[in-house]
Amino acid sequence: MVRFHLSTTATATASPLHSHGVELVAPFPLLSLTPHHRHRHHFQLPFPSLSASTSSPRCSRRKRASCSCKMTDSQGKATQPAGRDVRSGDMIFQPILEKGVFRFDCSADDRAAAFPSVSFVNAKDRETPITNAAEAVPTFIPTYQSGSESQTVQLQLPAGTSFYGSGEVSGQLERTGKRVFTWNTDAWGYGPGTTSLYQSHPWVLAVLPNGEAIGVLADTTKRCEIDLSTESVIKFVAPSFYPIISFGPFPSPAAVLSSLSHAIGTVFMPPKWSLGYHQCRWSYDSDLRVREVAKTFREKGIPCDVIWMDIDYMDGFRCFTFDKECFPAPSSLVKDLHDNGFKAIWMLDPGIKHEQGYFIYDSGSKIDGWVQNTNGQPYIGEVWPGPCVFPDFTQSKVRSWWASLVRDFISNGVDGIWNDMNEPAVFKTVTKTMPESNVHRGDDDLGGRQNHLHYHNVYGMLMARSTFEGMKSSNENKRPFVLTRAGFIGSQRYAATWTGDNLSNWEHLQMSISMVLQLGLSGQPLSGPDLGGFAGNATPKLFGRWMGIGAMFPFCRGHSEKGTTDHEPWSFGEECEEVCRLALRRRYRLLPHIYTLFYMSHTMGTPVATPTFFADPKDPSLRNLENSFLLGSLLVYSRFCFSSRLLGSERIL
């Protein structure tokens, strides 16, 4: 056994394997180690149907299907409805994709009426039964209750089943007793009870009492309630009609996630430099400040590979522009960064300033590429630049237009792109986003012309896809790197993510471990929090502890909000600086191991960071551990725990 013990204090003379409160245990030899804000309440109101102005032939067919279809059993035979408008019973099924994967629908008519899949790499895989598994029967069959506007699906599993996944969620690791809603939300300062964050993953990973596992996907882009409040029962509630896809039971959770990746794809293979440490702040407001930060990292010997530029590099917050006074020569800045071993990542938001003469607005208007209101005019909402229009990424012509802008932008020496505010966030609205009645003129293979209610949760994913494709087209031999705030299950094909605008407190430090693990258990292995917390002022002890554990997260970035104290590693005194230096040096020694794990994730769909219970899924005592996780064969153990009675403090185990 290779064992690394990391003490709770560190000085300049400490061993290079020491940092605040983290212990690493490797039961097997390591691979290639070399030196080197608001709660959303439960709602019972019916989901709004599409207005006549957004209807399409597909919509008309759906309305006819909802009126005429009858209940069917597992063989597709019709039975009588329980009531005039509500049907219920066992869902019908067919095997798809590969052995052990099933698609469930309320009826054959509902199956035909379902929208195309956006989560699947190849939407046809969801529609095509596999012929060599005609006799296959699923171990567990969901039941349903369906009306003209809402569909409820319930799956009963054995007593003692543990629940995980459901994507980007705050709070506890094991999800029994929790209920969340998939509705991408600008959730600044969220807490453990917040029910809608920045991304949507209508997915649950269930670990059965015997250690086997099954994954369940509600394949709908619309607002979906994931209700795990009843022990061993998975419940989805969303607008009609949508299929359920089950993966397994398989022998292990890892096998379920590998099978899931055959449907939704694996994470893009990140460039190796992107696995180093990233330094960011809202905002480094001039190229002089950027150069100063980069120089200090090198002078102090603190490892760092990437400096980030937030919105203040722009001219009046206009995307694809540079402030002529503060960032007069971006190519020169990037050259200086490259010469000193840094990469540069720049932010791009979806809100485009509504201003004639601004070349992005003019070119987007020329192709009629904006999201529309119900009157058929470009929707205008306020974001950082003021009044803005929003690209309709559901159209292939708009994605190609955006990709071409990205390709030209890369010529400034841009190494990576950060897509922020892409839920999409809109200021001065109660909902924090655009109206659900807005119109997207989407491609047929995405669902066609629909209102924003249908496409809201995939808006960020489609923006990230466009950005990724633009970077790829600029240099086919160079791996793109995109970070997105909003996403949907499957967005790992195009972008990394982070856990949004967290807080500088001990609760968010503790919660960041579970949040990174949940994303990995939902198909997104490349994630991490804002180390030290985005909002608020970290203390030296908090920042050092967070860096100690955060240096082992798949994505490792420090980021903080404007108006807070400086959060660079040297900003908290000499002891904290040494803690950060040693923690990051440890990460860099482990980079060959981490890089190998990402290659495995990219090729096989396995997570990079996994809960400790992956070591033995049969052991129930491991299933609730939240202060440790696995990096392949390496156990990372955080020597602190959070207590709600000691908010703002800590206890050493």
XYZ file of C-alpha atoms in Angstrom:
653
model
C 0.000 0.000 0.000
C 1.250 3.457 -0.876
C 0.139 5.896 1.794
C 0.388 9.684 1.849
C -0.376 11.458 5.125
C -1.003 15.181 4.930
C -0.800 17.090 8.198
C -3.049 19.898 9.374
C -0.226 22.455 9.360
C 2.523 23.341 6.958
C 5.588 25.520 6.997
C 8.274 26.375 4.504
C 10.299 23.395 5.716
C 7.437 20.905 5.562
C 7.578 17.745 3.522
C 6.258 18.277 -0.034
C 3.493 15.797 0.739
C 1.959 17.926 3.497
C -0.977 20.303 3.339
C -4.016 21.256 5.372
C -6.148 18.285 6.283
C -6.004 15.908 3.317
C -4.883 12.286 3.317
C -4.196 10.218 0.214
C -4.156 6.424 0.270
C -3.334 4.368 -2.805
C -4.203 0.670 -2.335
C -2.470 -0.125 -5.624
C 0.620 1.357 -7.288
C -0.211 4.717 -8.834
C -0.178 5.096 -12.600
C 2.870 6.829 -14.073
C 3.840 8.874 -11.022
C 6.844 11.011 -11.879
C 8.313 14.157 -10.293
C 7.337 16.978 -11.937
C -30.165 31.723 -4.537
C -33.482 31.107 -4.305
C -35.566 28.000 -3.483
C -38.053 26.728 -6.043
C -41.238 25.453 -4.432
C -43.160 22.379 -5.460
C -45.757 23.183 -8.064
C -49.004 21.403 -8.963
C -50.133 23.743 -11.727
C -50.363 22.123 -15.158
C -47.460 22.759 -17.479
C -48.371 25.312 -20.171
C -49.002 23.864 -23.594
C -47.667 25.382 -26.777
C -49.556 28.369 -28.089
C -50.892 28.391 -31.613
C -48.105 30.743 -32.663
C -45.498 28.088 -31.865
C -47.311 25.038 -33.159
C -45.947 22.825 -35.909
C -47.010 19.646 -37.710
C -45.226 17.734 -34.945
C -47.215 19.632 -32.306
C -50.495 18.881 -34.059
C -49.642 15.195 -34.178
C -48.889 15.282 -30.445
C -52.253 16.825 -29.657
C -54.038 14.196 -31.713
C -52.027 11.444 -30.063
C -52.805 12.720 -26.579
C -56.524 12.544 -27.324
C -56.653 9.214 -29.112
C -54.062 6.918 -27.540
C -55.152 4.188 -25.153
C -53.423 2.392 -22.333
C -51.350 -0.605 -23.392
C -49.686 -3.404 -21.527
C -46.062 -4.552 -22.008
C -47.083 -6.217 -25.275
C -48.695 -3.041 -26.609
C -52.288 -4.302 -26.212
C -54.883 -1.648 -25.508
C -56.626 -1.446 -22.139
C -59.291 0.923 -20.934
C -58.207 4.292 -19.464
C -58.725 4.827 -15.749
C -60.552 8.075 -16.452
C -61.568 10.335 -19.256
C -58.272 12.217 -19.493
C -55.899 10.250 -17.267
C -54.321 6.909 -18.100
C -52.200 4.709 -15.852
C -50.525 1.334 -15.800
C -47.224 -0.361 -16.529
C -45.102 1.231 -19.217
C -44.443 -0.661 -22.434
C -40.832 -1.377 -23.278
C -38.392 -2.310 -25.997
C -34.659 -3.086 -25.826
C -32.430 -0.454 -27.432
C -28.749 0.361 -27.853
C -27.203 -2.713 -26.203
C -27.948 -5.565 -23.829
C -29.511 -4.357 -20.586
C -30.803 -1.019 -21.926
C -34.553 -0.482 -22.305
C -36.820 2.278 -23.492
C -40.168 2.670 -21.715
C -43.223 4.610 -22.947
C -46.788 5.010 -21.727
C -48.154 3.636 -25.023
C -47.184 3.029 -28.620
C -48.840 6.310 -29.581
C -46.851 8.149 -26.923
C -43.696 6.546 -28.216
C -44.409 7.924 -31.674
C -45.274 11.350 -30.262
C -42.123 11.840 -28.164
C -39.697 14.583 -29.162
C -36.283 13.653 -30.542
C -33.522 13.024 -28.042
C -31.024 15.818 -27.450
C -29.088 13.876 -24.815
C -28.176 10.930 -27.077
C -25.161 11.278 -29.360
C -27.214 9.603 -32.069
C -30.926 10.254 -31.552
C -31.777 7.292 -33.788
C -30.321 4.925 -31.194
C -33.212 5.788 -28.890
C -35.751 5.097 -31.638
C -34.315 1.802 -32.914
C -35.029 -1.474 -31.090
C -32.226 -4.022 -31.174
C -33.446 -7.138 -32.959
C -31.206 -9.704 -31.272
C -32.802 -9.019 -27.878
C -36.448 -9.596 -28.754
C -36.996 -11.850 -25.738
C -35.283 -9.509 -23.286
C -37.412 -8.429 -20.338
C -36.344 -5.687 -17.916
C -35.864 -6.540 -14.259
C -37.847 -3.469 -13.161
C -40.782 -1.960 -15.066
C -41.939 1.590 -14.258
C -45.571 2.539 -13.821
C -47.075 5.721 -15.180
C -49.964 8.120 -14.866
C -50.445 10.329 -17.890
C -52.826 13.095 -18.861
C -52.938 15.514 -21.762
C -50.320 17.800 -20.219
C -48.409 15.940 -17.492
C -46.812 12.522 -17.199
C -45.762 10.928 -13.920
C -43.453 7.908 -13.899
C -42.603 5.854 -10.844
C -40.087 3.032 -10.402
C -40.144 0.887 -7.258
C -36.780 -0.625 -6.335
C -35.799 -3.004 -3.503
C -35.693 -1.693 0.062
C -32.233 -0.465 0.967
C -31.518 1.071 -2.452
C -29.320 4.182 -2.413
C -29.788 7.097 -4.829
C -27.170 9.305 -6.483
C -26.786 11.449 -9.558
C -29.462 13.941 -10.640
C -26.624 16.094 -11.948
C -25.624 19.436 -10.489
C -27.348 19.392 -7.122
C -26.395 20.796 -3.738
C -26.725 19.089 -0.394
C -26.053 15.508 0.571
C -24.378 12.853 -1.564
C -26.992 10.123 -1.046
C -30.215 11.615 -2.398
C -33.001 9.705 -0.621
C -35.506 12.217 0.728
C -34.604 14.897 -1.820
C -36.597 16.491 -4.617
C -35.167 18.743 -7.334
C -36.403 20.343 -10.540
C -34.463 20.407 -13.777
C -34.668 24.068 -14.742
C -31.369 25.803 -15.463
C -31.223 28.752 -13.095
C -28.804 31.575 -12.300
C -28.529 30.530 -8.657
C -26.020 32.939 -7.086
C -25.381 32.044 -3.457
C -27.345 28.776 -3.557
C -27.618 26.601 -0.460
C -28.041 22.907 0.356
C -31.803 23.165 -0.109
C -31.817 24.962 -3.460
C -33.829 22.819 -5.879
C -32.748 24.208 -9.292
C -29.158 25.067 -10.189
C -27.370 25.862 -13.436
C -27.609 22.466 -15.141
C -30.227 19.792 -15.781
C -29.627 16.065 -15.583
C -32.946 14.160 -15.365
C -31.021 11.073 -14.299
C -30.796 8.882 -11.205
C -28.147 6.276 -10.419
C -29.545 3.682 -8.020
C -27.250 1.317 -6.124
C -29.169 -1.781 -5.067
C -28.636 -3.531 -1.715
C -26.537 -6.270 -3.359
C -24.133 -3.748 -4.917
C -25.580 -3.943 -8.403
C -26.770 -0.687 -9.966
C -29.335 0.663 -12.399
C -29.509 4.060 -14.056
C -32.755 5.774 -15.044
C -33.027 8.676 -17.505
C -36.173 10.721 -18.119
C -35.304 11.823 -21.645
C -37.047 15.178 -21.731
C -35.640 18.673 -22.156
C -38.525 20.270 -20.267
C -38.822 21.135 -16.609
C -38.804 17.825 -14.766
C -39.344 17.033 -11.122
C -37.023 14.332 -9.771
C -38.701 13.141 -6.588
C -36.684 10.795 -4.354
C -38.604 11.655 -1.189
C -39.906 8.098 -0.797
C -37.361 5.467 0.131
C -36.343 3.211 -2.794
C -38.760 4.932 -5.209
C -37.769 7.052 -8.222
C -40.446 9.449 -9.431
C -40.359 11.788 -12.431
C -43.011 14.397 -13.245
C -42.794 16.355 -16.519
C -44.980 17.466 -19.433
C -46.210 14.683 -21.717
C -44.809 12.800 -23.603
C -41.334 11.509 -22.807
C -39.644 8.114 -22.650
C -37.766 6.559 -19.765
C -34.444 4.865 -20.521
C -33.055 2.334 -18.047
C -29.483 1.066 -17.963
C -29.101 -2.205 -16.073
C -29.159 -3.604 -13.488
C -25.456 -4.146 -14.096
C -22.862 -5.610 -11.706
C -21.535 -2.216 -10.579
C -22.215 1.536 -10.743
C -19.191 1.911 -13.037
C -20.780 -0.522 -15.509
C -23.979 1.565 -15.533
C -22.051 4.760 -16.271
C -20.099 3.058 -19.030
C -23.378 1.960 -20.617
C -24.812 5.462 -20.204
C -21.823 6.847 -22.101
C -22.722 4.656 -25.081
C -25.933 6.696 -25.270
C -24.926 10.243 -24.285
C -21.246 10.106 -25.208
C -18.094 10.528 -23.165
C -16.250 13.640 -22.037
C -14.135 15.363 -24.682
C -10.440 14.607 -24.187
C -9.117 17.714 -22.451
C -5.745 19.219 -23.369
C -3.211 18.280 -20.722
C -2.578 21.902 -19.728
C -6.227 22.252 -18.726
C -5.655 19.746 -15.899
C -3.257 22.118 -14.164
C -4.255 24.940 -11.825
C -6.341 27.829 -13.196
C -6.401 31.333 -11.702
C -9.453 33.540 -12.267
C -11.214 36.537 -10.783
C -14.132 38.762 -11.648
C -12.250 40.657 -12.750
C -8.637 41.194 -13.680
C -9.497 44.549 -15.168
C -6.386 45.284 -17.241
C -3.593 43.532 -19.058
C -1.204 45.073 -16.510
C -3.011 43.277 -13.672
C -3.008 40.006 -15.631
C 0.747 40.265 -16.182
C 1.254 41.088 -12.499
C -0.668 38.002 -11.366
C 1.206 35.757 -13.812
C 4.583 37.168 -12.741
C 3.799 36.606 -9.053
C 2.956 32.943 -9.627
C 6.352 32.403 -11.238
C 8.278 34.406 -8.651
C 6.712 32.500 -5.777
C 7.053 29.075 -7.398
C 3.333 28.292 -7.159
C 2.217 26.011 -10.011
C -0.317 27.539 -12.407
C -1.044 26.937 -16.075
C -3.964 29.204 -16.953
C -5.075 32.814 -16.401
C -8.719 33.695 -17.079
C -10.252 36.895 -18.440
C -13.750 37.730 -17.180
C -16.114 40.232 -18.858
C -14.069 43.343 -18.098
C -11.704 42.615 -20.990
C -14.557 43.504 -23.361
C -15.456 46.885 -24.824
C -18.625 47.733 -22.918
C -19.325 44.037 -22.315
C -19.726 43.431 -26.056
C -18.719 39.862 -26.873
C -15.824 39.326 -29.298
C -14.417 42.809 -28.576
C -11.545 44.135 -26.447
C -11.397 47.251 -24.288
C -9.036 49.585 -26.132
C -7.694 51.177 -22.943
C -7.382 48.235 -20.562
C -6.693 45.461 -23.089
C -5.288 47.364 -26.088
C -3.180 44.512 -27.490
C -4.655 41.114 -26.606
C -2.340 39.212 -28.952
C 0.677 40.776 -27.251
C -0.721 39.888 -23.820
C -1.280 36.296 -24.877
C 2.249 36.077 -26.307
C 3.685 37.246 -22.992
C 1.576 34.690 -21.133
C 2.633 31.912 -23.496
C 6.294 32.894 -23.136
C 5.911 32.438 -19.371
C 4.133 29.077 -19.626
C 0.525 30.238 -19.234
C -2.566 29.676 -21.359
C -5.294 32.318 -21.666
C -9.052 31.688 -21.448
C -11.601 34.384 -22.313
C -15.304 34.697 -21.528
C -18.138 34.791 -24.073
C -21.771 35.313 -22.985
C -24.896 34.719 -25.105
C -26.344 38.199 -24.551
C -25.437 40.294 -27.631
C -25.836 44.058 -27.272
C -28.831 45.359 -29.228
C -26.930 48.006 -31.127
C -26.812 48.746 -34.842
C -23.248 49.158 -36.026
C -21.934 46.506 -33.612
C -20.677 43.874 -36.026
C -21.929 40.865 -34.037
C -25.449 42.292 -33.797
C -25.461 43.273 -37.467
C -24.264 39.886 -38.731
C -26.671 37.980 -36.465
C -29.564 40.144 -37.638
C -28.587 39.527 -41.249
C -29.166 35.786 -40.847
C -32.314 36.355 -38.724
C -30.642 34.417 -35.933
C -32.190 35.725 -32.710
C -34.652 34.106 -30.318
C -38.057 35.670 -30.985
C -40.941 36.838 -28.822
C -44.527 35.786 -29.511
C -44.899 38.645 -32.017
C -42.142 37.254 -34.217
C -39.674 40.008 -33.279
C -36.237 39.492 -31.681
C -36.641 39.153 -27.934
C -34.748 41.888 -26.054
C -33.669 41.310 -22.475
C -31.199 43.096 -20.261
C -27.824 41.593 -19.355
C -24.355 43.109 -18.787
C -24.200 45.262 -21.971
C -27.732 46.578 -21.425
C -30.509 45.622 -23.882
C -29.504 42.344 -25.555
C -30.672 39.863 -28.154
C -29.937 36.160 -27.862
C -28.688 33.747 -30.552
C -31.122 30.934 -31.310
C -28.671 28.034 -30.989
C -31.430 25.546 -31.853
C -30.861 26.467 -35.523
C -27.902 24.956 -37.380
C -27.322 28.190 -39.310
C -26.964 30.089 -36.035
C -24.596 27.512 -34.560
C -22.467 27.750 -37.714
C -22.504 31.557 -37.495
C -21.401 31.482 -33.858
C -18.721 28.884 -34.639
C -17.320 31.154 -37.344
C -17.129 34.046 -34.859
C -15.288 31.800 -32.413
C -12.903 30.667 -35.146
C -11.987 34.287 -35.904
C -11.713 35.103 -32.190
C -9.170 32.303 -31.716
C -6.772 34.160 -34.025
C -6.018 36.526 -31.102
C -4.214 33.659 -29.392
C -7.206 32.492 -27.370
C -6.512 29.069 -25.807
C -9.919 28.378 -24.311
C -13.400 29.902 -24.019
C -15.659 30.343 -21.025
C -19.419 30.345 -21.723
C -21.157 32.087 -18.818
C -24.711 33.394 -18.201
C -26.051 30.810 -20.660
C -29.040 29.439 -18.732
C -29.788 31.995 -20.318
C -29.694 34.550 -17.494
C -31.690 37.759 -17.962
C -31.716 40.668 -15.514
C -34.768 42.494 -14.143
C -37.084 39.503 -14.480
C -38.736 37.487 -11.730
C -37.749 34.225 -13.393
C -34.126 35.310 -14.045
C -34.515 34.152 -17.645
C -36.466 34.880 -20.822
C -40.222 34.213 -21.081
C -41.253 30.604 -21.592
C -43.437 31.779 -24.482
C -40.434 32.953 -26.537
C -40.017 31.140 -29.834
C -37.112 29.013 -31.052
C -37.195 27.979 -34.700
C -35.254 24.811 -34.050
C -33.992 22.198 -36.461
C -36.308 19.237 -36.988
C -33.806 16.831 -35.445
C -33.948 18.831 -32.198
C -37.739 19.173 -32.068
C -38.550 21.888 -34.596
C -40.242 25.182 -33.811
C -41.016 25.264 -30.086
C -41.356 27.719 -27.248
C -38.606 28.439 -24.749
C -40.154 26.058 -22.216
C -39.051 23.235 -24.496
C -35.502 24.429 -25.208
C -34.561 26.307 -22.033
C -32.591 23.474 -20.443
C -30.542 22.755 -23.568
C -29.764 26.372 -24.503
C -26.429 26.345 -22.682
C -25.501 22.948 -24.064
C -26.165 24.085 -27.640
C -24.104 27.241 -27.058
C -21.227 25.135 -25.721
C -21.538 22.847 -28.730
C -21.294 25.814 -31.098
C -18.285 27.183 -29.226
C -16.554 23.803 -29.177
C -17.126 23.324 -32.915
C -15.771 26.810 -33.620
C -12.601 26.092 -31.660
C -12.229 22.718 -33.352
C -12.567 24.225 -36.819
C -9.875 26.795 -36.085
C -7.282 24.035 -35.702
C -8.223 20.394 -36.217
C -4.960 19.299 -34.582
C -5.578 21.202 -31.354
C -7.950 20.009 -28.640
C -10.552 22.643 -27.722
C -11.239 23.655 -24.150
C -14.638 25.125 -23.291
C -16.104 25.753 -19.847
C -19.875 26.204 -19.556
C -22.032 27.265 -16.630
C -25.336 25.927 -17.987
C -25.663 22.432 -19.370
C -27.779 19.355 -19.929
C -27.047 15.671 -19.700
C -24.677 15.035 -22.612
C -22.986 18.446 -22.515
C -19.739 16.791 -21.366
C -19.162 16.042 -25.059
C -18.390 19.734 -25.562
C -17.432 21.399 -22.297
C -16.195 21.204 -18.742
C -18.270 22.797 -16.000
C -17.991 24.315 -12.553
C -20.490 24.421 -9.731
C -21.467 28.046 -10.134
C -21.521 30.998 -7.767
C -20.778 29.341 -4.445
C -20.027 30.995 -1.105
C -16.825 31.348 0.904
C -17.876 29.279 3.894
C -17.283 25.858 5.401
C -20.651 24.489 4.332
C -19.864 25.138 0.668
C -16.407 23.632 1.077
C -17.966 20.425 2.414
C -20.711 20.490 -0.218
C -18.253 20.928 -3.098
C -17.037 17.351 -2.712
C -20.505 15.850 -3.145
C -21.340 18.212 -6.015
C -18.272 17.194 -8.008
C -19.053 13.523 -7.365
C -22.732 13.886 -8.376
C -21.759 15.446 -11.706
C -19.361 12.568 -12.326
C -22.153 10.112 -11.534
C -24.307 11.913 -14.129
C -21.890 11.665 -17.054
C -19.893 14.896 -16.469
C -16.456 14.005 -15.033
C -14.699 17.343 -15.716
C -15.948 19.659 -12.985
C -14.911 21.534 -9.873
C -16.003 24.422 -7.622
C -14.650 27.941 -7.335
C -11.878 27.115 -4.868
C -12.085 29.426 -1.854
C -15.639 30.369 -2.753
C -16.882 32.913 -5.288
C -18.942 35.225 -3.060
C -17.661 36.471 0.281
C -14.229 36.665 1.842
C -12.376 33.477 2.647
C -10.252 33.182 5.768
C -6.699 31.810 5.564
C -7.774 28.524 7.172
C -10.799 28.119 4.891
C -8.834 28.935 1.755
C -5.971 26.607 2.688
C -8.333 23.749 3.480
C -10.247 24.277 0.246
C -7.058 24.320 -1.806
C -5.859 21.200 -0.018
C -8.867 19.153 -1.150
C -9.597 21.125 -4.323
C -6.154 20.403 -5.730
C -7.408 16.839 -6.147
C -10.636 17.715 -7.995
C -10.817 16.914 -11.717
C -11.069 20.626 -12.596
C -8.982 22.901 -10.383
C -9.677 26.653 -10.525
C -9.628 29.485 -8.031
C -12.219 32.172 -8.739
C -13.722 35.042 -6.736
C -16.225 37.839 -7.082
C -15.596 41.541 -7.645
C -15.663 43.448 -4.380
C -14.218 40.605 -2.291
C -10.696 40.546 -0.922
C -7.998 39.134 -3.188
C -8.127 35.332 -3.391
C -4.821 34.479 -5.034
C -2.883 31.798 -3.096
C -0.459 34.379 -1.642
C -3.237 36.697 -0.410
C -3.718 35.064 3.009
C -0.255 35.126 4.556
C 2.848 32.986 4.353
C 1.460 29.851 5.988
C -1.561 29.660 3.677
C 0.658 30.428 0.693
C 2.890 27.471 1.564
C -0.141 25.221 2.012
C -1.371 26.185 -1.472
C 2.077 25.744 -3.007
C 2.453 22.239 -1.585
C -1.106 21.214 -2.475
C -0.672 22.312 -6.090
C 2.760 20.710 -6.361
C 1.116 17.483 -5.225
C -1.468 17.824 -8.006
C 1.259 18.323 -10.573
C 3.095 15.206 -9.373
C -0.161 13.308 -9.868
C -0.939 14.772 -13.311
C 0.146 11.622 -15.193
C -2.342 9.668 -13.060
C -5.127 12.245 -13.509
C -4.453 12.466 -17.244
C -4.686 8.671 -17.500
C -8.032 8.734 -15.687
C -9.337 11.280 -18.182
C -8.222 9.107 -21.071
C -10.121 6.208 -19.509
C -13.151 8.449 -19.026
C -12.946 9.680 -22.619
C -12.670 6.158 -24.043
C -14.793 4.130 -21.598
C -17.173 6.558 -19.913
C -15.931 5.954 -16.366
C -15.857 8.880 -13.899
C -12.564 10.490 -12.892
C -13.518 11.115 -9.264
C -15.865 8.580 -7.680
C -17.495 8.186 -4.259
C -15.643 5.973 -1.826
C -18.330 3.277 -2.090
C -17.072 2.470 -5.610
C -14.342 0.507 -3.797
C -17.058 -1.874 -2.543
C -20.627 -1.095 -3.665
C -21.933 -3.937 -1.481
C -20.806 -2.213 1.722
C -23.654 0.049 2.946
C -21.357 1.782 5.445
C -19.495 3.459 2.567
C -22.498 4.864 0.761
C -22.903 8.061 2.772
C -19.249 9.082 3.075
C -18.885 12.690 1.930
C -15.391 13.628 3.104
C -13.459 11.254 0.847
C -13.417 10.092 -2.754
C -11.420 7.981 -5.176
C -9.197 9.095 -8.037
C -8.836 5.708 -9.668
C -6.826 3.654 -7.160
C -6.032 6.725 -5.076
C -8.123 7.488 -2.001
C -8.415 11.203 -1.162
C -9.515 11.818 2.407
C -10.365 15.255 3.759
C -9.605 15.551 7.469
C -12.486 17.779 8.383
C -16.237 17.464 8.610
C -18.956 20.083 8.581
C -21.387 20.420 11.438
C -24.526 22.532 11.067
C -24.157 23.401 14.765
C -20.717 24.858 14.098
C -21.477 26.969 11.039
C -18.383 28.895 10.057
C -16.154 26.554 12.024
C -14.742 23.066 11.618
C -13.930 19.922 13.539
C -10.891 17.739 12.997
C -11.756 14.068 12.793
